[in-house]
Coordinates of C-alpha atoms in Angstrom, one line a residue:
X1 CA 30.4 -5.8 1.7
X2 CA 30.5 -3.8 -1.6
X3 CA 31.2 -0.1 -1.7
X4 CA 27.8 1.0 -3.0
X5 CA 25.8 -0.9 -0.3
X6 CA 28.2 0.2 2.5
X7 CA 27.8 3.8 1.4
X8 CA 24.0 3.7 1.7
X9 CA 24.2 2.0 5.1
X10 CA 26.6 4.6 6.4
X11 CA 24.5 7.5 5.1
X12 CA 21.3 6.3 6.7
X13 CA 22.9 5.8 10.0
X14 CA 24.5 9.3 10.0
X15 CA 21.4 11.2 8.9
X16 CA 18.3 9.5 10.5
X17 CA 18.5 11.2 13.8
X18 CA 17.7 14.7 12.5
X19 CA 14.4 13.7 11.0
X20 CA 13.0 11.3 13.6
X21 CA 10.4 13.6 15.1
X22 CA 8.9 14.6 11.7
X23 CA 7.7 11.1 11.0
X24 CA 4.4 9.4 11.7
X25 CA 4.2 7.3 14.9
X26 CA 2.2 4.4 13.7
X27 CA 3.1 4.0 10.0
X28 CA 6.4 2.8 8.7
X29 CA 8.2 5.7 7.0
X30 CA 11.4 6.0 5.1
X31 CA 14.5 5.8 7.3
X32 CA 16.0 8.7 5.3
X33 CA 15.4 9.9 1.8
X34 CA 12.7 8.5 -0.5
X35 CA 10.4 5.6 0.0
X36 CA 7.9 4.1 -2.4
X37 CA 6.5 0.5 -3.0
X38 CA 6.5 -2.0 -0.2
X39 CA 8.7 -5.0 -1.1
X40 CA 9.5 -8.3 0.5
X41 CA 6.6 -8.2 3.0
X42 CA 7.2 -11.5 4.8
X43 CA 7.5 -13.4 8.1
X44 CA 11.1 -14.5 8.8
X45 CA 12.3 -15.9 12.2
X46 CA 9.0 -15.1 13.8
X47 CA 9.2 -11.4 12.9
X48 CA 7.6 -9.3 10.1
X49 CA 10.0 -7.9 7.6
X50 CA 9.2 -5.0 5.3
X51 CA 11.5 -3.9 2.6
X52 CA 10.7 -0.8 0.4
X53 CA 11.9 1.0 -2.7
X54 CA 14.4 3.4 -1.4
X55 CA 16.7 6.3 -2.5
X56 CA 18.5 7.2 0.7
X57 CA 20.3 10.3 -0.5
X58 CA 17.3 12.6 -1.2
X59 CA 13.6 13.0 -0.7
X60 CA 13.1 12.4 -4.4
X61 CA 13.0 9.3 -6.5
X62 CA 16.5 8.1 -7.5
X63 CA 18.5 4.9 -8.2
X64 CA 16.5 2.3 -6.3
X65 CA 17.8 0.5 -3.3
X66 CA 15.9 -1.7 -0.8
X67 CA 15.3 -0.2 2.6
X68 CA 14.6 -2.6 5.4
X69 CA 12.7 -2.8 8.7
X70 CA 11.3 -5.4 11.0
X71 CA 8.5 -5.6 13.6
X72 CA 7.0 -8.0 16.1
X73 CA 3.5 -6.5 15.9
X74 CA 3.2 -4.7 12.5
X75 CA 3.0 -1.3 14.3
X76 CA 6.4 -0.8 16.0
X77 CA 9.2 -1.0 13.3
X78 CA 12.9 -1.3 13.8
X79 CA 15.1 -0.1 11.0
X80 CA 17.7 -2.5 9.6
X81 CA 20.5 -1.7 7.3
X82 CA 19.9 -1.2 3.6
X83 CA 19.4 -4.7 2.1
X84 CA 20.1 -4.2 -1.6
X85 CA 21.9 -1.6 -3.7
X86 CA 22.3 -1.3 -7.5
X87 CA 25.8 -2.7 -7.6
X88 CA 25.7 -5.3 -10.4
X89 CA 25.7 -5.0 -14.2
X90 CA 22.2 -6.4 -14.4
X91 CA 20.7 -4.0 -11.8
X92 CA 23.0 -0.9 -12.3
X93 CA 19.9 1.4 -12.8
X94 CA 18.1 0.1 -9.8
X95 CA 16.9 -2.8 -7.6
X96 CA 13.2 -2.4 -8.3
X97 CA 10.1 -4.0 -6.6
X98 CA 9.8 -7.6 -5.5
X99 CA 9.0 -10.0 -2.7
X100 CA 10.4 -12.5 -0.3
X101 CA 10.1 -16.1 0.9
X102 CA 11.8 -18.5 3.4
X103 CA 13.7 -21.4 2.0
X104 CA 13.9 -25.0 3.3
X105 CA 17.4 -24.3 4.8
X106 CA 16.1 -21.3 6.8
X107 CA 17.5 -18.7 4.6
X108 CA 15.6 -15.6 3.5
X109 CA 15.2 -15.2 -0.3
X110 CA 14.5 -11.8 -1.9
X111 CA 13.3 -11.7 -5.5
X112 CA 13.4 -8.3 -7.3
X113 CA 13.5 -6.7 -10.6
X114 CA 17.0 -5.6 -11.8
X115 CA 17.1 -2.8 -14.3
X116 CA 19.9 -1.7 -16.5
X117 CA 20.0 0.8 -19.4
X118 CA 21.2 -0.2 -22.9
X119 CA 21.7 1.9 -26.0
X120 CA 19.7 0.9 -29.1
X121 CA 21.2 1.1 -32.7
X122 CA 19.3 4.4 -33.3
X123 CA 21.0 5.9 -30.3
X124 CA 18.0 5.8 -27.9
X125 CA 18.2 4.2 -24.5
X126 CA 15.8 1.6 -23.2
X127 CA 15.4 -0.5 -20.0
X128 CA 16.2 -4.1 -19.7
X129 CA 14.2 -5.5 -16.8
X130 CA 15.0 -9.0 -15.4
X131 CA 14.1 -10.9 -12.2
X132 CA 16.9 -11.5 -9.8
X133 CA 17.3 -13.1 -6.3
X134 CA 19.4 -12.5 -3.2
X135 CA 19.7 -14.8 -0.3
X136 CA 20.5 -13.9 3.3
X137 CA 19.9 -14.1 7.0
X138 CA 17.5 -11.3 7.7
X139 CA 20.1 -8.5 7.6
X140 CA 22.7 -9.3 5.0
X141 CA 21.9 -10.6 1.5
X142 CA 24.1 -12.0 -1.2
X143 CA 23.0 -11.7 -4.9
X144 CA 22.9 -15.1 -6.6
X145 CA 25.6 -16.0 -9.1
X146 CA 22.9 -17.2 -11.6
X147 CA 21.3 -13.8 -11.8
X148 CA 19.1 -12.8 -13.6
X149 CA 17.1 -16.0 -12.9
X150 CA 14.1 -14.9 -15.1
X151 CA 14.6 -12.9 -18.3
X152 CA 12.3 -11.5 -21.0
X153 CA 13.7 -14.1 -23.4
X154 CA 11.6 -16.7 -21.5
X155 CA 8.3 -14.8 -22.5
X156 CA 6.2 -15.8 -25.5
X157 CA 6.2 -13.7 -28.7
X158 CA 4.3 -10.5 -28.3
X159 CA 5.2 -9.9 -24.6
X160 CA 7.1 -6.7 -23.8
X161 CA 10.7 -7.2 -23.0
X162 CA 10.9 -3.7 -21.5
X163 CA 7.9 -3.6 -19.1
X164 CA 8.5 -6.8 -17.2
X165 CA 8.8 -6.2 -13.4
X166 CA 7.7 -6.6 -9.8
X167 CA 7.8 -10.4 -9.1
X168 CA 5.7 -11.7 -6.2
X169 CA 6.9 -15.2 -5.1
X170 CA 5.0 -17.7 -3.0
X171 CA 5.4 -21.3 -2.0
X172 CA 2.8 -24.0 -2.8
X173 CA 1.8 -26.8 -0.4
X174 CA 4.0 -29.3 -2.4
X175 CA 7.1 -27.3 -1.7
X176 CA 7.4 -25.8 -5.2
X177 CA 7.3 -22.1 -6.0
X178 CA 5.3 -19.8 -8.2
X179 CA 5.7 -16.1 -9.0
X180 CA 3.7 -13.6 -10.9
X181 CA 5.3 -10.7 -12.8
X182 CA 3.7 -7.6 -14.3
X183 CA 4.1 -7.3 -18.1
X184 CA 2.7 -5.7 -21.2
X185 CA 1.3 -7.6 -24.2
X186 CA 1.4 -6.6 -27.8
X187 CA -1.8 -4.4 -27.5
X188 CA 0.1 -2.2 -25.1
X189 CA -2.2 -2.7 -22.1
X190 CA -1.3 -4.9 -19.2
X191 CA -1.1 -8.5 -18.1
X192 CA 0.2 -10.7 -15.3
X193 CA 2.5 -13.7 -16.3
X194 CA 3.1 -16.8 -14.2
X195 CA 6.4 -18.7 -13.6
X196 CA 7.2 -21.8 -11.7
X197 CA 10.2 -23.3 -10.0
X198 CA 11.1 -26.4 -7.9
X199 CA 13.9 -24.6 -6.0
X200 CA 13.2 -20.8 -6.3
X201 CA 16.4 -20.5 -8.5
X202 CA 15.6 -22.3 -11.8
X203 CA 12.4 -20.9 -13.3
X204 CA 10.2 -21.7 -16.3
X205 CA 7.4 -19.8 -17.9
X206 CA 3.9 -21.2 -17.3
X207 CA 1.2 -18.9 -18.7
X208 CA -0.6 -15.6 -18.7
X209 CA -2.5 -15.6 -15.4
X210 CA -4.7 -12.5 -16.2
X211 CA -5.0 -10.2 -19.2
X212 CA -6.1 -6.6 -19.3
X213 CA -7.3 -6.1 -22.8
X214 CA -7.2 -2.3 -22.4
X215 CA -10.2 -2.4 -20.0
X216 CA -8.3 -1.0 -17.0
X217 CA -5.4 1.3 -17.8
X218 CA -2.1 0.2 -19.3
X219 CA 0.8 -1.6 -17.6
X220 CA -0.3 -3.6 -14.6
X221 CA 2.4 -3.1 -11.9
X222 CA 3.1 -4.8 -8.6
X223 CA 0.9 -7.9 -8.9
X224 CA 0.2 -10.0 -5.8
X225 CA -1.7 -13.3 -6.0
X226 CA -3.1 -15.4 -3.1
X227 CA -6.1 -17.6 -2.1
X228 CA -8.4 -16.4 0.5
X229 CA -11.8 -17.6 1.7
X230 CA -11.9 -20.2 -1.1
X231 CA -11.3 -17.5 -3.8
X232 CA -8.3 -16.5 -5.9
X233 CA -7.4 -12.9 -5.4
X234 CA -5.1 -10.9 -7.7
X235 CA -4.0 -7.4 -6.6
X236 CA -2.7 -5.1 -9.3
X237 CA -1.7 -1.5 -9.7
X238 CA -2.7 -0.3 -13.2
X239 CA -1.1 2.8 -14.7
X240 CA -2.7 5.5 -16.9
X241 CA -6.3 4.6 -16.0
X242 CA -9.1 6.7 -17.4
X243 CA -11.7 7.4 -14.7
X244 CA -14.6 4.9 -14.6
X245 CA -17.4 6.5 -12.6
X246 CA -16.7 6.5 -8.9
X247 CA -15.0 3.0 -9.0
X248 CA -11.7 3.9 -10.5
X249 CA -10.1 7.4 -10.6
X250 CA -7.6 8.5 -13.2
X251 CA -3.9 8.0 -13.2
X252 CA -2.3 5.1 -11.3
X253 CA -4.8 3.2 -9.2
X254 CA -5.2 -0.1 -7.4
X255 CA -7.5 -3.0 -8.3
X256 CA -8.6 -6.3 -6.9
X257 CA -9.6 -9.1 -9.2
X258 CA -11.5 -12.0 -7.6
X259 CA -12.3 -15.3 -9.1
X260 CA -11.8 -19.1 -9.1
X261 CA -8.3 -20.6 -9.0
X262 CA -7.4 -24.1 -10.2
X263 CA -4.5 -24.8 -7.9
X264 CA -3.4 -28.0 -9.8
X265 CA -3.3 -26.3 -13.2
X266 CA -2.6 -22.7 -12.0
X267 CA -5.5 -21.3 -13.9
X268 CA -7.3 -18.1 -12.6
X269 CA -10.8 -17.2 -13.9
X270 CA -11.7 -13.7 -12.9
X271 CA -15.3 -13.1 -11.8
X272 CA -15.3 -9.5 -10.6
X273 CA -13.0 -6.6 -10.1
X274 CA -13.2 -3.5 -7.9
X275 CA -10.9 -0.8 -6.5
X276 CA -8.9 -1.6 -3.4
X277 CA -8.8 1.9 -2.0
X278 CA -11.0 4.9 -3.1
X279 CA -8.8 7.7 -1.8
X280 CA -5.9 9.6 -3.4
X281 CA -2.9 8.0 -1.7
X282 CA -2.7 4.3 -1.9
X283 CA -0.6 2.3 -4.4
X284 CA 1.4 -0.9 -5.0
X285 CA -0.1 -3.0 -2.2
X286 CA 1.5 -6.2 -1.1
X287 CA 0.3 -8.9 1.3
X288 CA 1.7 -11.6 3.6
X289 CA 0.3 -14.7 5.2
X290 CA 1.0 -14.6 8.9
X291 CA 1.9 -17.6 11.1
X292 CA -1.7 -17.4 12.4
X293 CA -3.0 -17.7 8.8
X294 CA -4.2 -14.1 8.6
X295 CA -3.8 -12.3 5.2
X296 CA -2.3 -8.9 5.9
X297 CA -1.9 -6.1 3.2
X298 CA 0.1 -2.9 3.2
X299 CA 0.3 -0.2 0.5
X300 CA 2.5 2.8 -0.3
X301 CA 0.6 5.8 1.1
X302 CA 1.3 8.3 -1.6
X303 CA 0.4 9.3 -5.2
X304 CA 2.8 9.5 -8.2
X305 CA 1.1 12.6 -9.4
X306 CA 1.3 14.6 -6.2
X307 CA 4.3 13.1 -4.3
X308 CA 6.3 16.3 -4.6
X309 CA 3.9 18.4 -2.6
X310 CA 5.1 17.2 0.8
X311 CA 8.9 17.1 0.4
X312 CA 10.3 20.5 -0.4
X313 CA 13.3 21.0 1.9
X314 CA 12.7 17.8 3.7
X315 CA 15.2 14.9 4.1
X316 CA 12.6 12.1 3.8
X317 CA 9.4 11.2 1.9
X318 CA 7.1 8.2 2.0
X319 CA 5.2 6.1 4.4
X320 CA 3.2 2.9 4.3
X321 CA -0.5 2.4 5.2
X322 CA -1.6 0.8 8.4
X323 CA -1.4 -3.0 7.8
X324 CA -4.9 -4.2 6.9
X325 CA -6.4 -7.7 7.6
X326 CA -8.2 -9.0 4.5
X327 CA -11.2 -11.2 3.9
X328 CA -13.3 -12.0 0.9
X329 CA -17.0 -11.8 1.5
X330 CA -19.6 -12.0 -1.3
X331 CA -16.8 -11.5 -3.9
X332 CA -15.6 -8.4 -2.3
X333 CA -12.2 -7.7 -0.6
X334 CA -12.9 -6.6 3.0
X335 CA -10.1 -4.7 4.8
X336 CA -9.7 -3.4 8.3
X337 CA -6.8 -2.2 10.4
X338 CA -4.9 -5.0 12.0
X339 CA -6.0 -5.8 15.6
X340 CA -2.5 -4.9 16.9
X341 CA -3.3 -1.2 16.6
X342 CA -5.8 -1.6 19.4
X343 CA -2.9 -2.2 21.9
X344 CA -2.0 1.4 21.4
X345 CA -5.4 2.8 22.2
X346 CA -5.5 5.1 25.3
X347 CA -7.9 7.7 26.9
X348 CA -11.2 6.3 25.6
X349 CA -13.9 8.9 25.1
X350 CA -17.5 7.8 24.2
X351 CA -20.8 9.4 23.3
X352 CA -23.9 7.4 22.6
X353 CA -27.2 8.3 20.9
X354 CA -26.5 12.0 20.5
X355 CA -29.2 13.7 18.4
X356 CA -28.4 17.1 16.8
X357 CA -28.8 19.4 13.8
X358 CA -26.2 21.9 12.6
X359 CA -22.7 22.0 14.0
X360 CA -21.5 19.9 16.9
X361 CA -18.3 19.4 18.8
X362 CA -17.5 17.1 21.7
X363 CA -15.2 17.7 24.6
X364 CA -11.9 15.7 24.3
X365 CA -12.7 14.6 20.7
X366 CA -9.7 16.1 19.0
X367 CA -6.2 15.1 18.0
X368 CA -3.9 14.0 15.2
X369 CA -2.9 10.6 16.5
X370 CA -6.3 9.0 17.1
X371 CA -8.6 6.0 16.3
X372 CA -12.1 7.3 15.9
X373 CA -15.2 5.2 15.4
X374 CA -18.4 6.9 14.2
X375 CA -21.9 5.5 13.5
X376 CA -24.4 7.9 11.9
X377 CA -28.1 7.4 11.6
X378 CA -29.6 10.1 9.3
X379 CA -33.2 11.2 9.7
X380 CA -35.5 10.8 6.7
X381 CA -35.0 14.5 5.7
X382 CA -31.2 14.6 6.1
X383 CA -29.3 15.4 2.9
X384 CA -25.7 16.0 4.2
X385 CA -23.5 14.9 7.0
X386 CA -19.8 15.8 7.4
X387 CA -16.8 15.5 9.7
X388 CA -14.0 18.1 9.8
X389 CA -10.7 16.8 10.9
X390 CA -7.3 18.4 11.6
X391 CA -9.2 21.7 12.0
X392 CA -8.1 25.1 13.1
X393 CA -9.1 28.7 12.1
X394 CA -7.9 28.2 8.5
X395 CA -7.4 24.5 7.7
X396 CA -9.4 21.3 7.8
X397 CA -10.0 18.1 5.9
X398 CA -13.6 17.1 5.4
X399 CA -15.4 13.7 5.1
X400 CA -18.8 14.5 3.6
X401 CA -21.7 12.2 3.0
X402 CA -24.5 12.9 0.5
X403 CA -27.4 10.9 1.9
X404 CA -29.6 11.0 -1.2
X405 CA -26.8 10.1 -3.6
X406 CA -25.1 7.6 -1.2
X407 CA -21.8 9.4 -2.0
X408 CA -18.9 9.6 0.5
X409 CA -16.3 12.2 -0.3
X410 CA -12.8 12.9 1.3
X411 CA -11.9 16.5 0.6
X412 CA -8.5 18.0 1.6
X413 CA -8.6 21.2 -0.5
X414 CA -8.5 23.3 2.7
X415 CA -5.8 21.2 4.4
X416 CA -3.0 23.5 3.5
X417 CA -2.2 22.5 0.0
X418 CA -0.9 25.5 -2.2
X419 CA -1.0 23.7 -5.5
X420 CA -3.8 23.2 -8.1
X421 CA -4.0 19.4 -7.9
X422 CA -6.8 16.9 -7.3
X423 CA -7.8 17.2 -3.6
X424 CA -11.0 15.2 -3.3
X425 CA -12.2 11.7 -4.1
X426 CA -15.6 10.1 -3.8
X427 CA -17.1 6.6 -3.5
X428 CA -20.6 5.2 -3.7
X429 CA -21.4 4.1 -0.1
X430 CA -25.0 2.9 0.5
X431 CA -26.2 3.0 4.1
X432 CA -26.0 -0.4 5.8
X433 CA -29.2 -1.1 7.8
X434 CA -29.9 2.6 7.8
X435 CA -26.4 3.5 9.2
X436 CA -23.1 4.9 8.0
X437 CA -20.2 3.4 9.9
X438 CA -16.8 5.0 9.7
X439 CA -13.5 4.2 11.4
X440 CA -10.8 6.9 11.0
X441 CA -7.1 6.4 11.8
X442 CA -5.2 9.7 12.0
X443 CA -1.5 9.8 12.3
X444 CA -0.1 13.3 12.0
X445 CA -0.4 13.9 8.2
X446 CA -2.5 11.0 7.1
X447 CA -6.2 9.9 7.3
X448 CA -7.3 6.3 6.6
X449 CA -11.1 5.8 6.5
X450 CA -12.6 2.3 6.8
X451 CA -16.3 2.3 5.8
X452 CA -19.1 0.0 6.8
X453 CA -17.0 -2.7 8.6
X454 CA -14.3 -2.6 5.9
X455 CA -16.4 -2.8 2.8
X456 CA -14.4 0.1 1.4
X457 CA -11.4 2.1 2.4
X458 CA -10.2 5.7 1.5
X459 CA -6.7 6.9 2.2
X460 CA -5.4 10.4 2.0
X461 CA -2.4 12.5 3.0
X462 CA -3.0 16.0 4.4
X463 CA -0.7 19.0 4.5
X464 CA -1.9 20.6 7.8
X465 CA 0.3 21.9 10.6
X466 CA 0.2 19.4 13.5
X467 CA -1.2 22.1 15.9
X468 CA -4.5 21.8 14.0
X469 CA -6.3 19.2 16.2
X470 CA -9.9 20.2 16.1
X471 CA -12.8 17.8 15.1
X472 CA -16.3 18.9 14.4
X473 CA -19.5 17.4 13.0
X474 CA -22.3 18.9 10.9
X475 CA -25.7 17.8 9.6
X476 CA -28.2 19.8 7.7
X477 CA -31.1 18.0 9.4
X478 CA -31.4 15.9 12.5
X479 CA -29.2 12.8 12.9
X480 CA -28.3 10.4 15.7
X481 CA -24.6 9.9 16.3
X482 CA -22.6 7.4 18.3
X483 CA -18.8 7.8 18.6
X484 CA -15.8 6.3 20.4
X485 CA -12.5 8.0 20.2
X486 CA -9.1 6.8 21.4
X487 CA -5.7 8.5 21.4
X488 CA -3.0 6.4 19.8
X489 CA 0.0 6.4 22.1
X490 CA 3.4 4.6 22.0

């Protein structure tokens, strides 16, 4: 084992004990140090494996390693030793995002972006980003002697040789392999390029799978492509997006492109696109096909513009979303928490057909590790309904619904944040058969909201002390409310 990798493994073992109690209970968090994008989300030897962008030595971004954990049920995660470290000439600046697949011989292959810095003739430095592989047994991985296996020299004229990263590999039914990689064309926007291989080692360029044309931000990071419910689905994470109504916020966002895919000729024709998550803290999603043929997605539950707000003085930063099961219905990506979370539900509390106006609380409806289902039927005169979560005398986070505008807003400006940053986000949510249906997963310092049976999702971190457990409801006019609340207990 090389010195750089061994150092990371020793460090995480020696430092993880002191921070265990700070972490969420039902979301995979960084073992120590910094976590961002999910990588290598895969099934290997009948277990789920999750790797992640990782800087073990501080709670801030640094030279990228791959952290590693595994799970039998997508909820309980067991940490494994650091899988990759920046220890080769071609990845000396970091082992950036990538994916994983199982080979015919039973080995586990990781595909990642290696980054190194080179000095230009004018004295400036630039990145060289290439795609590399490492093969192993689920714990230890050896980088391939042919690395890098995909280089920017394989791209057509006009494609950026600097922004070329985040390979997502998958296996076709005929046993061959495809991978998509994020790239920038000559117009400076974003695109996703496609490569093919017969053995996952020797690769050739195929085509541009999808092109941005400056319609949705700039560079398209972390692409993921799969077929689901007879549709082709491309997940992307565009950078530097200008807000587009309530569909896409500004900055770095996530988007889902849905269309037809010609499997024989590897041609994708986009029909529609929409946001994946309408909250503030969801990025770089990656999916896996389970052995039961479910498509499961997980994202990094953070925001590049506000990630420093929660880590002053802490030894760790970063967590993943609850894994979400996906479907495509009427050209829309539907997402709901995986059914496995229901195995951790305890202490059911239920209220049915409660009609009220003004403020309302319910006995035993409180907590910071809960699964809460709410169905609201507003009266014809109702303008506003809201839920306050993680509430005490000072702090709360609100979910507000403007009935007339069909506008759902998550608002954390009173959650304990002491910085002038964006703290609320909204989405257009029409009533469904006269009802608003919400499912809220709270896990210490995060709230994930699933709306109208998974039609939309909104994810947000909060900054509130864990002693703030109150939950209250408000309506300006009469409404009828049904709710079911469970504690989430390990």
